[in-house]
Amino acid sequence: MPGPPALPGAVLPAAERPKPLHDPDPYSTPPYGEPGPWAPAPPVQHPVVTSAPGVAAQAATAAPGTPVPPVPWTAPASSGVPAPSFADITPLGVSVPPVPRTAPASPGSLVPPVADSALPEVPVPPATQTAPAAPAGAPALSFADAALPGAPASALADAPPPGTSALPIPGASTPGTSAPPVPTPTANTNPWHRYDPWAPPAPLQQTGTPTPTPEQHRARARKLLVASAVALALLSGGVGGIVGAHLERDGVGGDVVLPQVGKADTGRAPDSVAGIAARALPSVVTLHVSGDAESGTGTGIVLDTRGHILTNNHVVELAGSGGAISVSFSGGQTAKGKVVGRDTGYDLAVVQVSGVRGLTPMPLGNSDNVRVGDPVVAIGAPFDLDNTVTSGIISATDRPITAGGEASDGSDVSYVDALQTDAPINPGNSGGPLLDADGRLVGVNSAIRSADDGAGDGGGDGTESGQGGSIGLGFAIPVNQAKRVAEELINTGRATHPVIGVTLDMDYTGDGARVATKGGDDGPAVTAGGPGAKAGLKAGDVITEVDGERVHSGDELIVRTRAHRPGDQLRLTLDRDGKNLTVSLVLGSSTGG
């Protein structure tokens, strides 16, 4: 016989509490343990129990259209209150018309025999509230457990057995009734129906779907960025291709404007060709010479502020004694010039101008410091094209050359121990400067080797017939020799030549320079009392070396001798009757013309 029902809100002893069908969960993991702090527990509905005395417990809300069977109930014997029929209990949400109330005929009677017409009819409003949730840990109550206080134990006789419910089971049929229709399943939007206690924790959105993690956000952003970049590239390529094809086919309207760079710094490095030319051009002049029947063009070098200009002899000799010389400066000034002195043997001359201010002298270098391969710059007026700048290198040094020789007596022949260069030199460059990498004068351009005649040729005026252009073989008088001759021409008007005091056999075809057997005018080949006689030279001696350098002809011996000053001492190696002899000789002096 079951004991009396527990009062609402009472806690059953531990021995009488229903035991769960599973082992206790020490970790309180949902859905068996306590709800976790990360999410609310799923809602649980329980029947509502009436706690006030004399009031029947309210039934749980049933689904609309579902009949609720009456629950037997026995009123306590001493209460004096008639036991109401469960037929008087109206399910929540169902409207019932008013029923005439009746008063009981005697205590304990369940149905009153007489209607109480004096009582007003009270309509029952539909219930809209739901039962509150039972406290955590309290056992769920059925309608069989619900009783008024003081109800006898016999009132529970008709209650359903423990573990069963007095409420009808949806979908089940009872004897004498038809089965209710099965409702059509609908989509459940309750997020707790999709709750998985073993899934990794993730915050839930309002729809119940997990919120993306920062890594997922970044991955999605990267994908979006890459897709946008690819789309932009494709769009740009397509638009560019269309525009390019249109421009190529139809062109751009309007006038054609060609691209061009803007102005830049015009300064150049001092050791560049441009830098050297910029510094040297103010010291270079162009000479226009006119004579009785001919005229020509050459170049000159400003030596000082007094107006002395150095050039080649073959440039100014066209003027003769009655010709005219016009000097043009790089700044545009023009002045008349006069010959101060000239020398045929060295092919040098000095011209002076007056009335010109602001002259810039050319700095002089040292030709003994020049080596093969050094860069050089040549400036001149080839074919009357003034201020022309070319560049090249030193191809050779101590190159013996002769120029001139048009006079029948050979008095116009010049002997030059020249610097050879591949810088382009043409007729009109004669008398112009050959500059080193520092812009200093190392040579005076004098001759070129022409492809037309294959002979050494003065590069003076541009009117000489038979002269060709440059083939990369130009020759310049070393500045050390030119300086000495120019000083003598300025100071005395004449230049001195070093001599050895012998007459050479210019027809000798052997190797070396041979002393002739007799001199001019049938005189002795070795001048009596001259430098050669004092050194012990004799007619027929063959001179093979000068200061250890080999000589191969008479012209070469003269060139080696002219490279020195009068009074210099030379060491000569000679062949006399098959014997090699070495003699020392001090150079004499003669006045050139």
Coordinates of C-alpha atoms in Angstrom, one line a residue:
M1 CA 0.0 0.0 0.0
P2 CA 1.7 3.2 -1.0
G3 CA 2.2 5.8 1.6
P4 CA 0.7 9.2 1.6
P5 CA 1.8 11.5 -1.2
A6 CA 4.4 14.1 -0.5
L7 CA 3.4 17.6 -0.1
P8 CA 4.4 20.0 -2.9
G9 CA 7.9 21.3 -2.5
A10 CA 8.8 18.5 0.1
V11 CA 12.1 16.7 -0.3
L12 CA 11.8 12.9 -0.2
P13 CA 14.3 10.9 1.9
A14 CA 17.3 9.6 0.0
A15 CA 16.0 6.0 0.3
E16 CA 12.7 6.8 -1.3
R17 CA 14.1 8.9 -4.2
P18 CA 13.8 7.3 -7.6
K19 CA 17.3 6.1 -8.7
P20 CA 18.5 7.0 -12.2
L21 CA 19.0 4.2 -14.7
H22 CA 22.6 5.2 -15.3
D23 CA 25.6 5.6 -13.1
P24 CA 26.2 9.0 -11.6
D25 CA 28.4 11.2 -13.7
P26 CA 31.3 12.6 -11.6
Y27 CA 31.9 15.3 -14.3
S28 CA 28.3 16.5 -14.4
T29 CA 28.3 16.3 -18.2
P30 CA 25.0 17.2 -19.9
P31 CA 22.5 15.8 -20.4
Y32 CA 22.9 13.7 -17.3
G33 CA 24.7 16.1 -15.0
E34 CA 24.2 19.7 -14.2
P35 CA 23.8 22.1 -17.2
G36 CA 27.1 23.5 -18.2
P37 CA 27.9 27.2 -17.7
W38 CA 28.3 27.6 -21.4
A39 CA 24.7 27.1 -22.4
P40 CA 21.2 27.0 -20.8
A41 CA 19.7 23.6 -20.0
P42 CA 16.9 22.5 -22.3
P43 CA 13.4 23.4 -21.1
V44 CA 11.6 20.6 -19.2
Q45 CA 7.8 20.8 -18.7
H46 CA 6.2 19.4 -15.5
P47 CA 2.6 19.2 -14.3
V48 CA 1.5 22.0 -12.0
V49 CA 0.5 20.9 -8.5
T50 CA -2.0 23.0 -6.6
S51 CA -0.6 23.7 -3.1
A52 CA -3.6 25.6 -1.6
P53 CA -5.9 23.6 0.6
G54 CA -9.3 22.7 -0.8
V55 CA -8.2 23.5 -4.5
A56 CA -7.7 20.7 -6.9
A57 CA -4.4 20.4 -8.7
Q58 CA -4.3 21.9 -12.3
A59 CA -3.7 19.5 -15.0
A60 CA -0.8 19.9 -17.4
T61 CA -1.6 21.6 -20.6
A62 CA -2.6 19.1 -23.2
A63 CA -2.4 19.5 -26.9
P64 CA -5.4 21.1 -28.4
G65 CA -8.1 18.5 -29.3
T66 CA -6.7 15.8 -26.9
P67 CA -9.3 14.6 -24.3
V68 CA -8.3 14.5 -20.7
P69 CA -9.8 11.5 -18.7
P70 CA -11.2 12.2 -15.2
V71 CA -9.0 11.3 -12.3
P72 CA -10.8 9.7 -9.3
W73 CA -10.6 11.6 -6.2
T74 CA -12.0 11.1 -2.7
A75 CA -12.7 14.0 -0.4
P76 CA -11.5 13.8 3.2
A77 CA -14.2 12.6 5.6
S78 CA -13.8 15.4 8.0
S79 CA -13.5 18.3 5.6
G80 CA -17.2 18.7 4.9
V81 CA -16.3 19.6 1.4
P82 CA -17.9 17.6 -1.4
A83 CA -15.5 15.9 -3.7
P84 CA -15.6 17.6 -7.1
S85 CA -15.8 15.6 -10.2
F86 CA -12.9 15.8 -12.7
A87 CA -15.6 16.5 -15.1
D88 CA -15.6 19.9 -13.6
I89 CA -12.0 20.4 -14.5
T90 CA -11.6 22.0 -17.8
P91 CA -8.5 21.5 -19.8
L92 CA -6.5 24.6 -20.4
G93 CA -7.3 26.4 -23.5
V94 CA -10.9 24.8 -23.8
S95 CA -13.9 27.1 -23.4
V96 CA -16.9 25.4 -21.6
P97 CA -20.4 26.9 -21.4
P98 CA -21.7 27.8 -18.0
V99 CA -23.2 25.0 -16.0
P100 CA -25.8 25.5 -13.2
R101 CA -24.2 24.9 -9.9
T102 CA -26.0 22.6 -7.4
A103 CA -25.7 22.4 -3.7
P104 CA -25.0 19.1 -2.0
A105 CA -28.0 17.4 -0.3
S106 CA -26.0 15.8 2.5
P107 CA -22.3 15.6 3.6
G108 CA -20.3 13.2 1.6
S109 CA -22.6 13.2 -1.4
L110 CA -20.7 13.6 -4.6
V111 CA -23.5 14.9 -6.8
P112 CA -25.9 17.5 -5.4
P113 CA -29.6 16.7 -6.1
V114 CA -30.8 20.3 -6.3
A115 CA -29.6 23.0 -8.6
D116 CA -28.6 26.2 -7.1
S117 CA -30.3 28.6 -9.4
A118 CA -29.3 31.6 -7.3
L119 CA -25.7 31.2 -8.2
P120 CA -24.5 33.3 -11.1
E121 CA -23.1 31.8 -14.2
V122 CA -19.4 32.4 -14.4
P123 CA -17.6 31.8 -17.7
V124 CA -14.3 30.0 -17.6
P125 CA -11.6 31.9 -19.5
P126 CA -9.1 29.9 -21.5
A127 CA -5.8 29.3 -19.7
T128 CA -2.7 30.7 -21.4
Q129 CA 0.1 30.1 -19.0
T130 CA 2.3 27.0 -18.9
A131 CA 3.4 25.1 -15.9
P132 CA 6.6 26.2 -14.2
A133 CA 9.6 23.9 -14.2
A134 CA 10.1 21.7 -11.2
P135 CA 13.0 22.5 -8.9
A136 CA 16.3 20.8 -9.8
G137 CA 16.6 17.4 -8.3
A138 CA 12.9 17.1 -7.4
P139 CA 11.0 14.1 -8.7
A140 CA 8.3 14.6 -11.3
L141 CA 4.8 14.4 -10.0
S142 CA 1.9 12.7 -11.7
F143 CA -1.8 13.4 -11.3
A144 CA -2.0 10.3 -9.1
D145 CA 0.4 12.0 -6.6
A146 CA -1.6 15.2 -6.5
A147 CA -4.0 15.4 -3.5
L148 CA -5.5 17.9 -1.2
P149 CA -4.1 18.2 2.3
G150 CA -5.8 15.9 4.6
A151 CA -7.1 13.5 1.9
P152 CA -7.3 9.9 3.1
A153 CA -5.2 7.1 1.8
S154 CA -8.2 5.6 0.2
A155 CA -8.3 8.5 -2.2
L156 CA -5.2 7.1 -3.8
A157 CA -6.6 3.7 -4.4
D158 CA -7.8 4.5 -7.9
A159 CA -4.5 6.3 -8.8
P160 CA -2.4 4.7 -11.6
P161 CA 0.5 2.5 -10.5
P162 CA 3.9 4.2 -9.9
G163 CA 5.8 4.7 -13.1
T164 CA 2.7 5.2 -15.2
S165 CA 1.0 8.4 -16.2
A166 CA -2.7 9.2 -16.0
L167 CA -2.3 11.4 -19.1
P168 CA -3.1 9.9 -22.4
I169 CA -0.2 8.9 -24.6
P170 CA -0.3 10.7 -28.0
G171 CA -0.9 8.2 -30.7
A172 CA -2.3 5.5 -28.4
S173 CA -5.9 4.5 -28.4
T174 CA -8.0 3.6 -25.4
P175 CA -10.9 1.1 -25.3
G176 CA -14.0 2.5 -26.8
T177 CA -12.2 5.5 -28.4
S178 CA -10.7 6.0 -31.8
A179 CA -7.1 6.9 -32.3
P180 CA -6.4 10.6 -32.8
P181 CA -4.9 11.7 -36.0
V182 CA -1.1 11.7 -36.1
P183 CA 0.2 15.3 -36.6
T184 CA 2.5 15.9 -39.6
P185 CA 6.1 16.3 -38.4
T186 CA 7.4 19.7 -38.9
A187 CA 11.0 21.1 -39.0
N188 CA 12.2 21.6 -35.5
T189 CA 14.0 24.8 -34.9
N190 CA 14.9 24.2 -31.3
P191 CA 18.7 24.4 -31.1
W192 CA 18.8 22.0 -28.2
H193 CA 17.4 19.2 -30.4
R194 CA 20.7 19.4 -32.2
Y195 CA 22.8 19.7 -29.1
D196 CA 25.9 17.4 -29.0
P197 CA 27.6 17.2 -25.6
W198 CA 30.7 15.6 -27.1
A199 CA 31.2 18.3 -29.8
P200 CA 34.1 20.7 -29.3
P201 CA 32.9 23.9 -27.5
A202 CA 31.9 26.7 -29.8
P203 CA 29.8 29.7 -29.4
L204 CA 26.3 29.5 -30.8
Q205 CA 24.6 32.0 -33.0
Q206 CA 20.9 32.8 -32.7
T207 CA 20.3 30.1 -35.4
G208 CA 22.2 27.5 -33.3
T209 CA 25.1 27.2 -35.9
P210 CA 28.7 27.5 -34.6
T211 CA 30.3 30.9 -34.9
P212 CA 33.4 30.9 -37.2
T213 CA 36.7 30.9 -35.5
P214 CA 39.4 33.6 -36.2
E215 CA 41.3 31.1 -38.4
Q216 CA 38.2 30.5 -40.4
H217 CA 37.6 34.2 -40.8
R218 CA 41.2 34.7 -42.0
A219 CA 41.0 31.8 -44.4
R220 CA 37.7 33.2 -45.8
A221 CA 39.3 36.6 -46.1
R222 CA 42.3 35.2 -47.9
K223 CA 40.1 33.3 -50.3
L224 CA 38.1 36.4 -51.0
L225 CA 41.3 38.5 -51.5
V226 CA 42.8 36.0 -54.0
A227 CA 39.5 35.7 -55.9
S228 CA 39.2 39.5 -56.0
A229 CA 42.8 39.9 -57.2
V230 CA 42.3 37.3 -59.9
A231 CA 39.1 38.9 -61.0
L232 CA 40.8 42.3 -61.1
A233 CA 43.7 41.0 -63.1
L234 CA 41.4 39.3 -65.6
L235 CA 39.4 42.5 -65.9
S236 CA 42.4 44.7 -66.3
G237 CA 44.0 42.4 -68.9
G238 CA 40.8 42.3 -70.9
V239 CA 40.3 46.1 -70.8
G240 CA 43.9 46.7 -71.6
G241 CA 43.8 44.3 -74.6
I242 CA 40.7 45.9 -75.9
V243 CA 42.1 49.4 -75.6
G244 CA 45.5 48.4 -77.0
A245 CA 43.9 46.7 -80.0
H246 CA 41.8 49.8 -80.6
L247 CA 44.8 52.1 -80.4
E248 CA 46.9 49.9 -82.7
R249 CA 44.1 49.8 -85.3
D250 CA 42.8 53.3 -85.1
G251 CA 45.6 55.2 -83.4
V252 CA 45.2 58.2 -81.1
G253 CA 43.4 61.2 -82.3
G254 CA 45.2 64.6 -82.4
D255 CA 48.8 65.6 -83.2
V256 CA 51.6 63.1 -82.6
V257 CA 53.7 64.0 -79.5
L258 CA 56.9 62.0 -79.1
P259 CA 58.2 61.3 -75.6
Q260 CA 61.3 63.0 -74.5
V261 CA 63.4 63.3 -71.4
G262 CA 63.6 66.6 -69.6
K263 CA 66.7 68.7 -69.0
A264 CA 69.4 67.1 -66.9
D265 CA 72.6 68.2 -65.3
T266 CA 75.1 69.2 -68.1
G267 CA 78.1 68.9 -65.8
R268 CA 80.6 66.2 -66.7
A269 CA 83.4 64.5 -64.9
P270 CA 86.7 66.4 -65.3
D271 CA 88.6 63.4 -66.7
S272 CA 85.9 62.6 -69.3
V273 CA 86.2 63.6 -72.9
A274 CA 83.5 66.2 -72.4
G275 CA 85.2 67.5 -69.3
I276 CA 88.6 67.7 -71.1
A277 CA 87.1 69.4 -74.1
A278 CA 85.2 71.9 -72.0
R279 CA 88.4 73.1 -70.3
A280 CA 90.6 73.0 -73.5
L281 CA 88.4 74.6 -76.1
P282 CA 89.1 78.2 -74.9
S283 CA 92.8 77.6 -75.5
V284 CA 92.4 76.4 -79.1
V285 CA 92.2 78.7 -82.1
T286 CA 91.5 78.2 -85.8
L287 CA 93.9 79.7 -88.4
H288 CA 92.9 80.8 -91.9
V289 CA 95.9 81.4 -94.0
S290 CA 95.9 83.0 -97.4
G291 CA 98.9 83.4 -99.8
D292 CA 99.5 84.6 -103.3
A293 CA 97.9 81.5 -104.9
E294 CA 96.8 79.2 -102.1
S295 CA 94.9 79.3 -98.8
G296 CA 94.5 76.8 -96.1
T297 CA 93.2 76.1 -92.6
G298 CA 95.0 74.9 -89.5
T299 CA 94.8 74.9 -85.8
G300 CA 96.8 76.7 -83.1
I301 CA 97.4 76.5 -79.3
V302 CA 97.4 79.6 -77.0
L303 CA 100.7 79.6 -75.1
D304 CA 100.3 82.7 -72.9
T305 CA 98.3 85.8 -72.2
R306 CA 100.5 87.9 -74.5
G307 CA 98.9 86.4 -77.6
H308 CA 101.6 83.8 -78.6
I309 CA 100.1 80.9 -80.5
L310 CA 101.9 77.7 -81.4
T311 CA 101.1 75.9 -84.7
N312 CA 102.9 73.9 -87.5
N313 CA 105.2 75.5 -89.9
H314 CA 103.5 74.0 -92.9
V315 CA 100.3 75.8 -91.8
V316 CA 101.7 79.3 -92.0
E317 CA 104.3 79.0 -94.7
L318 CA 101.5 79.6 -97.3
A319 CA 101.3 83.2 -96.1
G320 CA 105.0 83.7 -97.2
S321 CA 106.1 87.2 -96.8
G322 CA 103.0 89.0 -98.0
G323 CA 100.2 86.7 -97.0
A324 CA 97.5 87.1 -94.3
I325 CA 96.7 85.1 -91.2
S326 CA 93.3 85.3 -89.4
V327 CA 92.9 83.9 -86.0
S328 CA 89.5 82.8 -84.7
F329 CA 88.9 82.0 -81.0
S330 CA 86.3 79.5 -79.7
G331 CA 84.4 82.4 -78.1
G332 CA 83.8 83.9 -81.5
Q333 CA 86.5 86.6 -81.5
T334 CA 88.7 87.1 -84.5
A335 CA 92.1 88.8 -84.7
K336 CA 94.9 89.2 -87.2
G337 CA 98.1 87.3 -86.6
K338 CA 101.7 87.7 -87.6
V339 CA 104.5 85.1 -87.7
V340 CA 107.0 85.5 -84.9
G341 CA 109.3 82.7 -86.0
R342 CA 109.2 79.3 -87.7
D343 CA 111.4 76.3 -88.2
T344 CA 111.2 73.8 -91.1
G345 CA 113.3 71.0 -89.4
Y346 CA 110.9 70.8 -86.5
D347 CA 107.7 71.8 -88.4
L348 CA 106.8 74.4 -85.8
A349 CA 105.9 78.1 -85.9
V350 CA 104.7 80.8 -83.5
V351 CA 102.1 83.4 -84.4
Q352 CA 101.1 86.4 -82.2
V353 CA 97.9 88.3 -82.0
S354 CA 97.3 91.6 -80.4
G355 CA 94.3 93.4 -78.9
V356 CA 92.7 90.3 -77.5
R357 CA 91.9 90.1 -73.8
G358 CA 91.0 87.2 -71.6
L359 CA 93.2 84.6 -73.3
T360 CA 93.4 81.2 -71.6
P361 CA 96.8 79.5 -72.0
M362 CA 96.9 75.8 -72.5
P363 CA 98.5 73.8 -69.6
L364 CA 101.6 71.9 -70.7
G365 CA 102.2 68.3 -69.8
N366 CA 105.4 66.1 -70.1
S367 CA 105.7 63.8 -73.1
D368 CA 108.3 61.6 -71.2
N369 CA 105.4 60.4 -69.0
V370 CA 103.3 59.2 -71.9
R371 CA 102.9 55.4 -72.3
V372 CA 101.3 53.3 -75.0
G373 CA 97.6 52.9 -74.3
D374 CA 97.1 56.2 -72.5
P375 CA 93.8 57.9 -73.5
V376 CA 94.2 61.1 -75.5
V377 CA 91.9 63.8 -77.0
A378 CA 92.6 65.7 -80.2
I379 CA 91.0 69.1 -81.0
G380 CA 91.2 70.9 -84.4
A381 CA 89.4 72.2 -87.4
P382 CA 89.4 69.3 -90.0
F383 CA 88.3 70.6 -93.3
D384 CA 87.5 74.0 -91.7
L385 CA 85.2 72.5 -89.1
D386 CA 86.4 74.3 -86.1
N387 CA 86.4 73.1 -82.5
T388 CA 86.1 69.4 -83.6
V389 CA 86.9 67.0 -80.8
T390 CA 88.0 63.4 -81.3
S391 CA 89.6 60.8 -78.9
G392 CA 91.7 57.8 -79.0
I393 CA 94.9 56.3 -77.4
I394 CA 98.6 56.5 -77.7
S395 CA 99.5 53.8 -80.2
A396 CA 103.3 54.2 -80.1
T397 CA 106.0 56.5 -78.9
D398 CA 109.3 57.6 -80.4
R399 CA 108.0 56.9 -83.9
P400 CA 110.5 58.5 -86.3
I401 CA 108.7 60.2 -89.2
T402 CA 109.6 62.7 -91.9
A403 CA 107.3 65.2 -93.5
G404 CA 107.6 67.7 -96.3
G405 CA 110.3 67.1 -98.8
E406 CA 108.7 69.0 -101.6
A407 CA 111.7 71.3 -102.1
S408 CA 114.3 70.0 -104.5
D409 CA 117.1 70.5 -102.0
G410 CA 115.2 68.8 -99.2
S411 CA 115.3 71.9 -97.0
D412 CA 111.6 71.6 -96.1
V413 CA 111.9 68.1 -94.7
S414 CA 111.0 67.9 -91.0
Y415 CA 112.2 65.1 -88.7
V416 CA 110.0 64.2 -85.9
D417 CA 110.4 61.7 -83.1
A418 CA 106.6 61.5 -82.9
L419 CA 103.8 60.2 -80.7
Q420 CA 101.5 57.9 -82.7
T421 CA 97.8 58.0 -82.0
D422 CA 94.6 56.5 -83.4
A423 CA 92.6 59.5 -82.6
P424 CA 91.1 60.7 -85.9
I425 CA 93.2 63.5 -87.3
N426 CA 92.5 65.0 -90.7
P427 CA 93.7 67.9 -92.8
G428 CA 93.0 71.0 -90.8
N429 CA 94.0 69.4 -87.5
S430 CA 97.6 70.3 -88.0
G431 CA 99.0 72.5 -85.2
G432 CA 96.2 71.4 -82.8
P433 CA 96.6 69.9 -79.3
L434 CA 96.9 66.3 -78.3
L435 CA 95.8 66.2 -74.7
D436 CA 96.2 63.6 -72.0
A437 CA 93.5 62.4 -69.5
D438 CA 94.1 65.5 -67.3
G439 CA 93.6 67.9 -70.2
R440 CA 97.3 68.8 -70.5
L441 CA 99.2 69.3 -73.7
V442 CA 101.4 66.2 -74.6
G443 CA 101.8 66.7 -78.3
V444 CA 101.2 68.9 -81.3
N445 CA 99.3 67.2 -84.1
S446 CA 101.5 67.3 -87.2
A447 CA 101.1 64.6 -89.7
I448 CA 98.9 61.6 -90.8
R449 CA 99.6 58.5 -92.8
S450 CA 97.2 58.7 -95.8
A451 CA 95.8 55.7 -97.7
D452 CA 96.0 57.7 -101.0
D453 CA 99.7 58.1 -101.3
G454 CA 101.1 55.9 -98.5
A455 CA 103.6 58.5 -97.5
G456 CA 104.0 60.7 -94.5
D457 CA 102.0 63.8 -95.1
G458 CA 101.5 67.1 -93.3
G459 CA 98.0 67.5 -92.2
G460 CA 98.0 71.3 -92.7
D461 CA 95.6 72.9 -95.1
G462 CA 92.6 71.2 -96.5
T463 CA 93.3 72.2 -100.1
E464 CA 96.2 70.0 -100.8
S465 CA 95.4 67.6 -103.6
G466 CA 95.9 63.9 -102.9
Q467 CA 95.3 64.1 -99.2
G468 CA 92.9 61.6 -97.8
G469 CA 91.1 61.2 -94.5
S470 CA 92.2 59.6 -91.3
I471 CA 93.0 55.9 -91.3
G472 CA 93.9 55.8 -87.6
L473 CA 97.6 56.8 -88.1
G474 CA 98.2 60.2 -86.7
F475 CA 101.5 61.7 -85.5
A476 CA 102.2 64.5 -83.0
I477 CA 105.4 66.3 -82.0
P478 CA 106.2 65.6 -78.4
V479 CA 105.5 68.6 -76.1
N480 CA 109.0 68.5 -74.6
Q481 CA 110.5 69.2 -78.0
A482 CA 107.8 71.7 -79.0
K483 CA 108.3 73.7 -75.8
R484 CA 112.0 74.2 -76.4
V485 CA 111.5 75.2 -80.0
A486 CA 108.6 77.6 -79.1
E487 CA 110.7 79.3 -76.5
E488 CA 113.5 79.8 -78.9
L489 CA 111.2 81.1 -81.6
I490 CA 109.6 83.6 -79.2
N491 CA 112.8 84.8 -77.7
T492 CA 115.1 84.8 -80.8
G493 CA 112.9 84.2 -83.8
R494 CA 115.0 81.1 -84.7
A495 CA 115.4 77.6 -83.4
T496 CA 118.7 75.7 -82.8
H497 CA 119.2 72.1 -83.9
P498 CA 121.5 69.6 -82.3
V499 CA 124.1 68.2 -84.7
I500 CA 126.9 65.5 -84.6
G501 CA 129.0 67.2 -87.3
V502 CA 129.0 64.5 -90.0
T503 CA 127.5 64.0 -93.4
L504 CA 125.3 60.8 -93.8
D505 CA 124.9 58.6 -96.8
M506 CA 121.1 58.8 -97.4
D507 CA 121.3 56.2 -100.2
Y508 CA 122.7 53.5 -97.9
T509 CA 120.3 50.6 -97.8
G510 CA 121.9 48.6 -95.1
D511 CA 120.9 48.4 -91.4
G512 CA 122.1 51.5 -89.6
A513 CA 123.2 55.1 -90.6
R514 CA 126.5 55.2 -92.5
V515 CA 128.9 58.2 -92.5
A516 CA 129.4 59.3 -96.1
T517 CA 132.8 59.0 -97.7
K518 CA 132.9 62.6 -98.6
G519 CA 130.8 65.7 -97.6
G520 CA 129.0 68.3 -99.6
D521 CA 130.9 70.3 -102.1
D522 CA 133.4 67.4 -102.1
G523 CA 134.5 68.4 -98.6
P524 CA 135.2 66.0 -95.8
A525 CA 132.3 63.9 -94.5
V526 CA 133.4 64.5 -90.8
T527 CA 133.5 68.2 -90.0
A528 CA 136.9 69.1 -88.7
G529 CA 136.7 70.2 -85.0
G530 CA 133.1 69.2 -84.9
P531 CA 131.4 66.9 -82.3
G532 CA 131.9 63.8 -84.6
A533 CA 135.6 64.5 -85.1
K534 CA 136.1 65.0 -81.4
A535 CA 134.3 61.6 -80.7
G536 CA 136.6 59.8 -83.2
L537 CA 134.1 59.2 -86.0
K538 CA 135.5 58.4 -89.4
A539 CA 134.1 58.2 -92.9
G540 CA 132.4 54.8 -93.6
D541 CA 131.5 54.1 -90.0
V542 CA 128.0 52.6 -89.6
I543 CA 126.1 53.9 -86.5
T544 CA 123.8 51.2 -85.2
E545 CA 122.6 52.5 -81.8
V546 CA 122.0 55.7 -80.0
D547 CA 121.9 55.4 -76.2
G548 CA 121.2 51.7 -76.6
E549 CA 118.3 52.2 -79.0
R550 CA 118.6 50.6 -82.4
V551 CA 118.6 52.9 -85.5
H552 CA 118.0 51.5 -89.0
S553 CA 118.5 54.5 -91.3
G554 CA 120.0 57.9 -91.7
D555 CA 116.6 59.6 -91.2
E556 CA 116.1 57.7 -88.0
L557 CA 119.5 58.8 -86.7
I558 CA 118.5 62.5 -87.4
V559 CA 115.2 62.0 -85.6
R560 CA 117.0 60.5 -82.5
T561 CA 119.4 63.4 -82.5
R562 CA 116.7 66.1 -82.9
A563 CA 115.0 64.7 -79.9
H564 CA 117.8 66.2 -77.7
R565 CA 119.0 69.6 -77.0
P566 CA 122.4 71.0 -78.1
G567 CA 125.0 70.1 -75.5
D568 CA 123.4 66.8 -74.6
Q569 CA 125.8 63.8 -74.4
L570 CA 125.1 60.7 -76.5
R571 CA 126.5 57.2 -76.5
L572 CA 126.9 55.9 -80.0
T573 CA 127.5 52.3 -81.0
L574 CA 129.1 51.9 -84.4
D575 CA 130.5 49.2 -86.8
R576 CA 133.9 49.9 -88.2
D577 CA 135.4 47.3 -90.5
G578 CA 133.4 44.6 -88.8
K579 CA 134.3 45.7 -85.3
N580 CA 131.8 47.2 -82.8
L581 CA 132.9 50.4 -81.1
T582 CA 131.2 52.6 -78.6
V583 CA 132.0 56.3 -78.5
S584 CA 130.7 59.3 -76.5
L585 CA 129.6 62.4 -78.3
V586 CA 128.5 65.9 -77.1
L587 CA 125.9 67.4 -79.5
G588 CA 126.7 70.7 -81.2
S589 CA 124.3 73.4 -82.4
S590 CA 123.2 74.8 -85.7
T591 CA 120.7 77.4 -86.5
G592 CA 117.6 76.2 -88.4
G593 CA 115.6 78.1 -90.9

